[in-house]
Short mmCIF file of C-alpha atoms in Angstrom, two decimals:
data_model
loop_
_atom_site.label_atom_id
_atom_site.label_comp_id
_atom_site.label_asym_id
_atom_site.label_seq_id
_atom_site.Cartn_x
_atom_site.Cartn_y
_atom_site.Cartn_z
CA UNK A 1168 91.65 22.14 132.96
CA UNK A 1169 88.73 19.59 132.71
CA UNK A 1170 89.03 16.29 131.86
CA UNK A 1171 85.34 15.79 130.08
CA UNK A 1172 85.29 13.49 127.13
CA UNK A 1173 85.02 14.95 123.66
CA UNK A 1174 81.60 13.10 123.02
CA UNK A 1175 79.55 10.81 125.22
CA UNK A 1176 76.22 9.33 125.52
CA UNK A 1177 74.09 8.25 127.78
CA UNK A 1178 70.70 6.75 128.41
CA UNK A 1179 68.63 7.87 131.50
CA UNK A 1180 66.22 5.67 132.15
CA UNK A 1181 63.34 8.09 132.70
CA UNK A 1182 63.64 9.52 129.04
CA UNK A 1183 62.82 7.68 125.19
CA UNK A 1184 65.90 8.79 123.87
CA UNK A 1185 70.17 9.11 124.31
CA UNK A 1186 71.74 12.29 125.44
CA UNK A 1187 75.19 12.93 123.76
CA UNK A 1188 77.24 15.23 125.50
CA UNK A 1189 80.02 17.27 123.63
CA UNK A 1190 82.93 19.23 125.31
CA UNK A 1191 85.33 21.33 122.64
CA UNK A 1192 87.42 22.31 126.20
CA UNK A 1193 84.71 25.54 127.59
CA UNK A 1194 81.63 24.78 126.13
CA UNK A 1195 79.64 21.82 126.97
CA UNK A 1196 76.72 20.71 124.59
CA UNK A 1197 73.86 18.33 125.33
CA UNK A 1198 71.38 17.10 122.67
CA UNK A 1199 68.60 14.67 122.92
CA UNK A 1200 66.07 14.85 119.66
CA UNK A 1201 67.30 18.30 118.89
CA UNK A 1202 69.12 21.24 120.98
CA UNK A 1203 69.05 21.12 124.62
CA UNK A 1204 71.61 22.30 126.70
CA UNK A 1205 74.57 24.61 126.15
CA UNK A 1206 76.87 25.74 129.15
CA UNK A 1207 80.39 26.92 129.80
CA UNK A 1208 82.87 25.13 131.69
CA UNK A 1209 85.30 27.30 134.29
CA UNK A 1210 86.66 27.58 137.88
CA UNK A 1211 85.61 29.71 140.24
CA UNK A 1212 87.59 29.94 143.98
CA UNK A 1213 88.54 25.89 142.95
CA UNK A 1214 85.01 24.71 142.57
CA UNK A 1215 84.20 23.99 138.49
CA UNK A 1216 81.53 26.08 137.81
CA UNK A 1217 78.91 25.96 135.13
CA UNK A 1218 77.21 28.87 133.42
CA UNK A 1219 73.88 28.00 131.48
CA UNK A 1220 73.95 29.50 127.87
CA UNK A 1221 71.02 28.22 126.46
CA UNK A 1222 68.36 25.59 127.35
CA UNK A 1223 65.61 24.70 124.36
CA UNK A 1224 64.22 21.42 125.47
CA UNK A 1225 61.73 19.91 128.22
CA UNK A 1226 64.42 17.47 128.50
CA UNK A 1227 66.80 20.04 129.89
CA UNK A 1228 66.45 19.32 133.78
CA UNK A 1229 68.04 16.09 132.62
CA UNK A 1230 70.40 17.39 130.61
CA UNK A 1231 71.79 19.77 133.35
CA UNK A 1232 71.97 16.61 135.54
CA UNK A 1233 74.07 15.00 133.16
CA UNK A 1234 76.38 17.87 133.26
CA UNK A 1235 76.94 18.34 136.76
CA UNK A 1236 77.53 14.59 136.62
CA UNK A 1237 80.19 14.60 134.33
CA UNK A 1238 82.24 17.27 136.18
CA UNK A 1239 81.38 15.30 139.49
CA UNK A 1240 82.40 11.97 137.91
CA UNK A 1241 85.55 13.14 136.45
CA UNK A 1242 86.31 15.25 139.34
CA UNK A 1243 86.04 13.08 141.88
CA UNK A 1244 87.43 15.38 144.36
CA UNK A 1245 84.90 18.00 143.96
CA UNK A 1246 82.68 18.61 146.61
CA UNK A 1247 80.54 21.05 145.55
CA UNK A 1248 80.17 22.77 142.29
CA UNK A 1249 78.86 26.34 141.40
CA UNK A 1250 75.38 26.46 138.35
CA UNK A 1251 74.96 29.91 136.90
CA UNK A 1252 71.47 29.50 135.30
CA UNK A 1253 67.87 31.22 136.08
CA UNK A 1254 64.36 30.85 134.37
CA UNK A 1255 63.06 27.39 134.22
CA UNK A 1256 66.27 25.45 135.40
CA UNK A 1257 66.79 28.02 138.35
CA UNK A 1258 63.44 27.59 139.59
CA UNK A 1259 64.28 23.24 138.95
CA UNK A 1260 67.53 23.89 140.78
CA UNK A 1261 65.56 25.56 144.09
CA UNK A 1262 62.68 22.87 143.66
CA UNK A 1263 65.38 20.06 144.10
CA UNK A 1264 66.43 21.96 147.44
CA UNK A 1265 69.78 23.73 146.45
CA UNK A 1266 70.04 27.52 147.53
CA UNK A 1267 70.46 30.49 145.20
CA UNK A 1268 68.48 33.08 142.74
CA UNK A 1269 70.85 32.54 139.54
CA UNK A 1270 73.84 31.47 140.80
CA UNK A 1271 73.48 27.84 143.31
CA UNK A 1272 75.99 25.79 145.10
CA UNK A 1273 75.35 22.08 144.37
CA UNK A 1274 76.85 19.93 147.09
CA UNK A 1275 78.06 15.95 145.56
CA UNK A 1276 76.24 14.59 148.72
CA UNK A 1277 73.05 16.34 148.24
CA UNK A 1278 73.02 16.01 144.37
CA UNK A 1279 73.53 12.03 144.15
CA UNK A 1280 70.34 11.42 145.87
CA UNK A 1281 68.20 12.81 143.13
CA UNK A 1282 66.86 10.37 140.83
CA UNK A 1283 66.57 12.79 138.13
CA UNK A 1284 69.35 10.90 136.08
CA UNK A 1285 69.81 7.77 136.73
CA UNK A 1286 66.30 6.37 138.34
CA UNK A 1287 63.25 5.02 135.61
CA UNK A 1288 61.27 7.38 137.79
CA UNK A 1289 63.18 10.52 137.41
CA UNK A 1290 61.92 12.58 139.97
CA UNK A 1291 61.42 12.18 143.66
CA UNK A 1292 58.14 10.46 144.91
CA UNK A 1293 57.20 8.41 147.51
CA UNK A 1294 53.80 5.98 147.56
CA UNK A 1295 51.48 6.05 150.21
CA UNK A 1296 51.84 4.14 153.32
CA UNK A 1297 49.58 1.32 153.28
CA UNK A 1298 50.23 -1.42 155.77
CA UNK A 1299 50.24 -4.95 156.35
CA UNK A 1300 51.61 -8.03 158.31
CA UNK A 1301 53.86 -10.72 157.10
CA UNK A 1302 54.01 -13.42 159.82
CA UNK A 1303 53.41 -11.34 162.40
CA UNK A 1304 55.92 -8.66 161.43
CA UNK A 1305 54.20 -5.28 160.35
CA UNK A 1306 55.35 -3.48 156.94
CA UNK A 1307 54.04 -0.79 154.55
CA UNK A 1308 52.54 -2.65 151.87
CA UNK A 1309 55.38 -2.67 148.48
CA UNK A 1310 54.92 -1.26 145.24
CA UNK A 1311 55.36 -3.68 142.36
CA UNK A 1312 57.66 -2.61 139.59
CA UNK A 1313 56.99 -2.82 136.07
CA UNK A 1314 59.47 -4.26 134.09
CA UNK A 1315 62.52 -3.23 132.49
CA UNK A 1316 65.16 -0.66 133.52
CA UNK A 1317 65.34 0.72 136.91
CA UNK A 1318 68.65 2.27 137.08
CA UNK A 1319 71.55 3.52 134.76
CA UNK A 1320 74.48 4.86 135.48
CA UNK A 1321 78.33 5.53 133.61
CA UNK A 1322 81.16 5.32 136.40
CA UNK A 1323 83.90 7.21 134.76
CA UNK A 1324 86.51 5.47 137.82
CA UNK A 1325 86.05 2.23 135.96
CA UNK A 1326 84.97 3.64 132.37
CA UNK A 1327 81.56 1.61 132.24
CA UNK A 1328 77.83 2.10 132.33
CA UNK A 1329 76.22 -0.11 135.05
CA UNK A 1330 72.26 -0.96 134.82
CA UNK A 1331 69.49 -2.97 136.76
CA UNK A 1332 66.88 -4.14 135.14
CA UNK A 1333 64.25 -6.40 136.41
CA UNK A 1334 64.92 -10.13 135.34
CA UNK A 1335 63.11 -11.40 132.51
CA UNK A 1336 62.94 -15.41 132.73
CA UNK A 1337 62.57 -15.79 129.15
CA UNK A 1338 65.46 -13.75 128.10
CA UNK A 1339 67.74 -14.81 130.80
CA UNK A 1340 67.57 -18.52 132.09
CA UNK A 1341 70.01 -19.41 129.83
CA UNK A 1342 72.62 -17.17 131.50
CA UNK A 1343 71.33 -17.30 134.94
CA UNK A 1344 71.61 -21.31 134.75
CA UNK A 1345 75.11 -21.00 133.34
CA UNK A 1346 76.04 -18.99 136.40
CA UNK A 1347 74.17 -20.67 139.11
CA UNK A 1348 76.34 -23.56 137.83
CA UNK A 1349 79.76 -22.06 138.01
CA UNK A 1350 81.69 -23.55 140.47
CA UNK A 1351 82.81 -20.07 141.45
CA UNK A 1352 79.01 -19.23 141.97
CA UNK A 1353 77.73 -22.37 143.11
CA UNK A 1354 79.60 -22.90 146.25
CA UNK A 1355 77.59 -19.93 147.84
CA UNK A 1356 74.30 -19.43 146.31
CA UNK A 1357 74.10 -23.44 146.17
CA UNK A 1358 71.91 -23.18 143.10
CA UNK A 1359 73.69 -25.26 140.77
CA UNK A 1360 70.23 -27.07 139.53
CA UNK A 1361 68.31 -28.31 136.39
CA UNK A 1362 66.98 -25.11 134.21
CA UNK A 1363 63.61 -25.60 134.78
CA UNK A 1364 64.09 -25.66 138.31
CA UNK A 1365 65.62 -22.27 138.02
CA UNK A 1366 62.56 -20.90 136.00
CA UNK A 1367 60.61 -21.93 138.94
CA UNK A 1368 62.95 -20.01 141.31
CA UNK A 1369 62.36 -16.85 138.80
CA UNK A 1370 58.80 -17.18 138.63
CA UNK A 1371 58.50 -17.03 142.03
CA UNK A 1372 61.04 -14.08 143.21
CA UNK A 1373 58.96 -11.99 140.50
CA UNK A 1374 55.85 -12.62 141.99
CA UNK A 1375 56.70 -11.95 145.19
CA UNK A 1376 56.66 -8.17 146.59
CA UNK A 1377 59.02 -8.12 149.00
CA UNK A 1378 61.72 -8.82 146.85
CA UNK A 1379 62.94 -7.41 142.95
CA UNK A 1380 65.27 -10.35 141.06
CA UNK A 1381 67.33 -8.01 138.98
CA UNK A 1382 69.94 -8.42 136.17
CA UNK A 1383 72.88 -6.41 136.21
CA UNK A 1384 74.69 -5.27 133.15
CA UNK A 1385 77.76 -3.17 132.28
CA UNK A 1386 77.34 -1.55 128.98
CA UNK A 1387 74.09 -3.53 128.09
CA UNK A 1388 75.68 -7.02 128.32
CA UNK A 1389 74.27 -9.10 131.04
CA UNK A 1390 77.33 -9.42 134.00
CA UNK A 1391 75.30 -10.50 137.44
CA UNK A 1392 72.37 -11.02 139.14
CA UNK A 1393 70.37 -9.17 142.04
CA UNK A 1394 68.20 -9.99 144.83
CA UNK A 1395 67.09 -6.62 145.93
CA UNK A 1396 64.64 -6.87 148.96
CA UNK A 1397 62.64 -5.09 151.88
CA UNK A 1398 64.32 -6.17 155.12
CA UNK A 1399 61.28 -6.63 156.96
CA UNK A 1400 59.66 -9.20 155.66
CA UNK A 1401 62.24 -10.85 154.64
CA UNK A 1402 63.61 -13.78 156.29
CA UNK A 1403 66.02 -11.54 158.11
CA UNK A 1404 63.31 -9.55 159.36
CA UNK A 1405 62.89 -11.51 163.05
CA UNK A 1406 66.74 -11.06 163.74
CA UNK A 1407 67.49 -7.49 164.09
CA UNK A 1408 65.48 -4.46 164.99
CA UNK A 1409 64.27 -3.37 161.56
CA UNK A 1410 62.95 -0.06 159.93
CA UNK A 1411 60.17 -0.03 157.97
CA UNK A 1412 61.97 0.61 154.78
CA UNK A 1413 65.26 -0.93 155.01
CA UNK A 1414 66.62 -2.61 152.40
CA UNK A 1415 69.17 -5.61 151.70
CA UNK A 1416 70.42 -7.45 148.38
CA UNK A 1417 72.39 -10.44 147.28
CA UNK A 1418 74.53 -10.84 144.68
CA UNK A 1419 76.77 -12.51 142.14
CA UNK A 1420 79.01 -11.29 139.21
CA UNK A 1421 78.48 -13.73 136.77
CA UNK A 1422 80.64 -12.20 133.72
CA UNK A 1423 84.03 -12.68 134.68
CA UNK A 1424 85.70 -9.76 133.01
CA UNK A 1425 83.96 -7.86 135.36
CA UNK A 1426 86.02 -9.47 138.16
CA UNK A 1427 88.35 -7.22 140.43
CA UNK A 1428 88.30 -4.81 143.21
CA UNK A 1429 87.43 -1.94 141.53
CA UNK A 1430 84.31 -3.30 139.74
CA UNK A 1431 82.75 -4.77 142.67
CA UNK A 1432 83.14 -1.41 143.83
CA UNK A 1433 81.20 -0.18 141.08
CA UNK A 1434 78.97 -2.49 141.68
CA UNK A 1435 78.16 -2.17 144.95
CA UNK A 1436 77.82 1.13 145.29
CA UNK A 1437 75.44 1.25 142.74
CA UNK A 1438 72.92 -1.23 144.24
CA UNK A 1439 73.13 0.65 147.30
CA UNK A 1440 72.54 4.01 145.28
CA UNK A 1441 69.77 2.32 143.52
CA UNK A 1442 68.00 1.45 146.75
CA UNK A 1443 68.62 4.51 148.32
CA UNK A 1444 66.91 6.66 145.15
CA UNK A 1445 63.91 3.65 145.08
CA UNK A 1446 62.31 5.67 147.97
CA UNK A 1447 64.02 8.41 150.47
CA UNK A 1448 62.87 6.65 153.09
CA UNK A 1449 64.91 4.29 153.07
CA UNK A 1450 67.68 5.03 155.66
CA UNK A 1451 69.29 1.37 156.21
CA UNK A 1452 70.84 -1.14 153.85
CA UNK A 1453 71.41 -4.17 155.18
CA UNK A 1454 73.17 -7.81 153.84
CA UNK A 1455 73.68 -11.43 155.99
CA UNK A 1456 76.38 -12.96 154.44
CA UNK A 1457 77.58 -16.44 156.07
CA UNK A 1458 80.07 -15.52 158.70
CA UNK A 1459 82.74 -17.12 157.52
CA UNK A 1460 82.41 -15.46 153.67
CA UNK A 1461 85.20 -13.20 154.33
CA UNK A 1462 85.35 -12.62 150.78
CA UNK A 1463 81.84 -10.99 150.39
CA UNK A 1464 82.50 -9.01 153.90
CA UNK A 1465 85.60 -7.37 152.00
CA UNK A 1466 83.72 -6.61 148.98
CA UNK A 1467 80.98 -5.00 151.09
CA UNK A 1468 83.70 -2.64 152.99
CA UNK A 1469 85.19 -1.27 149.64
CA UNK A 1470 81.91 1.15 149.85
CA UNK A 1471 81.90 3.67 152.82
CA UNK A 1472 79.70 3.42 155.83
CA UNK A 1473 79.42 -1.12 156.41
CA UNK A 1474 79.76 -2.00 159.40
CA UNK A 1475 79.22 -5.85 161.16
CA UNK A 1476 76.44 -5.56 163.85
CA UNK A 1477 76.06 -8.72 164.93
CA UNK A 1478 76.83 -12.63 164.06
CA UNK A 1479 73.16 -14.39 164.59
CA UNK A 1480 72.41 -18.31 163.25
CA UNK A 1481 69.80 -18.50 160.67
CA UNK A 1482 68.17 -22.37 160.49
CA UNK A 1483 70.34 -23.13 157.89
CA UNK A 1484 73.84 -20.64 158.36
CA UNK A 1485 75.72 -18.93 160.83
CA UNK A 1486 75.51 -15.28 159.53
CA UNK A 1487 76.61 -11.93 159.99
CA UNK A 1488 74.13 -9.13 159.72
CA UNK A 1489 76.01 -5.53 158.02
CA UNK A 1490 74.65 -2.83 157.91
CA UNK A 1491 74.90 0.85 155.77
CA UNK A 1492 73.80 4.36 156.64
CA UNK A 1493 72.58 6.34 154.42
CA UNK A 1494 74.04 9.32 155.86
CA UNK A 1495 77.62 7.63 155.79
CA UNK A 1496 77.20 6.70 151.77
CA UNK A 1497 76.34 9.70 150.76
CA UNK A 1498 78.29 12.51 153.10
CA UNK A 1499 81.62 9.65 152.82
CA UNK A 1500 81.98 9.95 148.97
CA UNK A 1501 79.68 7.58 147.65
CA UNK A 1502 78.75 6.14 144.46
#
């Protein structure tokens, strides 16, 4: 009836240690550093439906994610999905908003936007609003990031485990360089330059705290690179009528065996998920492509909810400025 893998593991980034799932076909059960997590698998009126058994860890909030995940991720027509638990993990289940005593309804829109899985953070939490002024242009002041990973998650479409972690100029210069001086790359990020120049560029993104350079990697091998950024202060920032906390990126896929439709996708949609779980607030992603990049346009329109607002001319390009809801990634099927 389900189509769960027999065994699978996965690393959330807010824990020390792997969870390995096992599914004998009814019974799912989740370990970490000893027992966590046992639950039936069945149907109920078409929705799956999972029944807690037994939960022995502090780690099982996690662990229950992880299930509803997997029935979510290979069920990608599942909407909603019915948790039989009470105790500790029905009380977690009503804290995270969904409605019930023992028995909840947990709707895919509602459920991606927790970070309890695949965010460094784990739970919800926003900083306080301090503010400030970047040429003239007011903006809550940033948080800066400590290193390493800030997202993880598997995408059973594509069969692969997509991360972000913050760049590391040291460990990755070598690969950056080699992409920056692609031909493929190099004819639209126009970074095809000596190394050390390229440390430089590094150096400086990290210190700066309106943006996050960010490698991506697909099952722990290093496949793109990042620009995450807050819109406002950004150089983008004069040209539209910003929010406080919207977001934008750029990209490149470096590893080409993770070319293709369906892995830009992937991609995509889990920057955008990333930024979104980064802080609730955030309501807007945006991207400026050059006009003419028809290629990135279509690559940004595989993920529900872009739309072109406007063509504008920066100094140096003639751009056009897209745009993503929140409301429209989440309640249209996305990640």
């Amino acid at each position: 009836m389900f189509k769960l893998p027999a065994e699978f593991v996965f690393m959330p980034p807010s824990l020390s240690a792997p969870l390995t799932a096992r599914f004998d076909g009814r019974r799912l059960r989740i370990s970490g550093h000893g027992p966590t997590l046992s639950l039936d698998v069945s149907e109920r009126a078409g929705r799956p439906c999972l029944s807690v058994v037994e939960a022995r860890s502090e780690d099982s909030p996690v662990a229950l994610a992880l299930a509803m995940e997997l029935l979510f991720g290979h069920d990608v027509e599942s909407t909603h999905l019915h948790v039989s638990t009470g105790g500790a993990l029905g009380a977690r289940l009503a804290a995270w908003g969904f409605r019930g005593e023992s028995d909840f309804v947990v709707a895919r829109r509602s459920f991606f936007q927790l970070p309890v899985l695949w965010h460094r953070r784990g739970e919800a939490g926003v900083t306080f609003e301090v503010w400030s002024e970047t040429s003239g242009r007011a903006h809550p002041v940033r948080p800066r990031l400590a290193p390493g990973t800030l997202y993880r998650r598997h995408v059973a479409k594509i069969g692969r485990t997509l991360a972000f972690r913050t760049a590391d100029v040291e460990r990755d210069l070598d690969v950056f360089h080699a992409w920056h001086n692609d031909p493929r790359v190099s004819g639209l990020w126009e970074l095809n330059r000596p190394k050390e120049e390229l440390r430089a560029y590094l150096e400086r993104g990290l210190a700066d705290a309106h943006q996050v350079p960010l490698i991506f990697e697909v099952d722990g091998q290093a496949a793109g690179y990042f620009e995450a950024y807050w819109a406002p202060e950004d150089r983008l920032g004069p040209y539209y009528e910003y929010e406080p906390f919207d977001r934008g990126f750029h990209f490149l896929i470096g590893g080409r065996s993770f070319l293709g439709k369906e892995n830009t996708k992937a991609a995509i949609a889990s920057i955008m998920h990333y930024l979104y779980l980064e802080d609730p607030r955030t309501r807007r992603v945006v991207a400026e492509p050059r006009a003419d990049n028809q290629l990135a346009i279509r690559y940004a329109r595989l993920v529900p909810g872009w739309r072109i607002v406007k063509e504008f001319d920066f100094p140096h390009k003639r751009a056009a400025l897209l745009m993503a809801k929140r409301e429209d990634y989440f309640l249209k099927g996305a990640p």
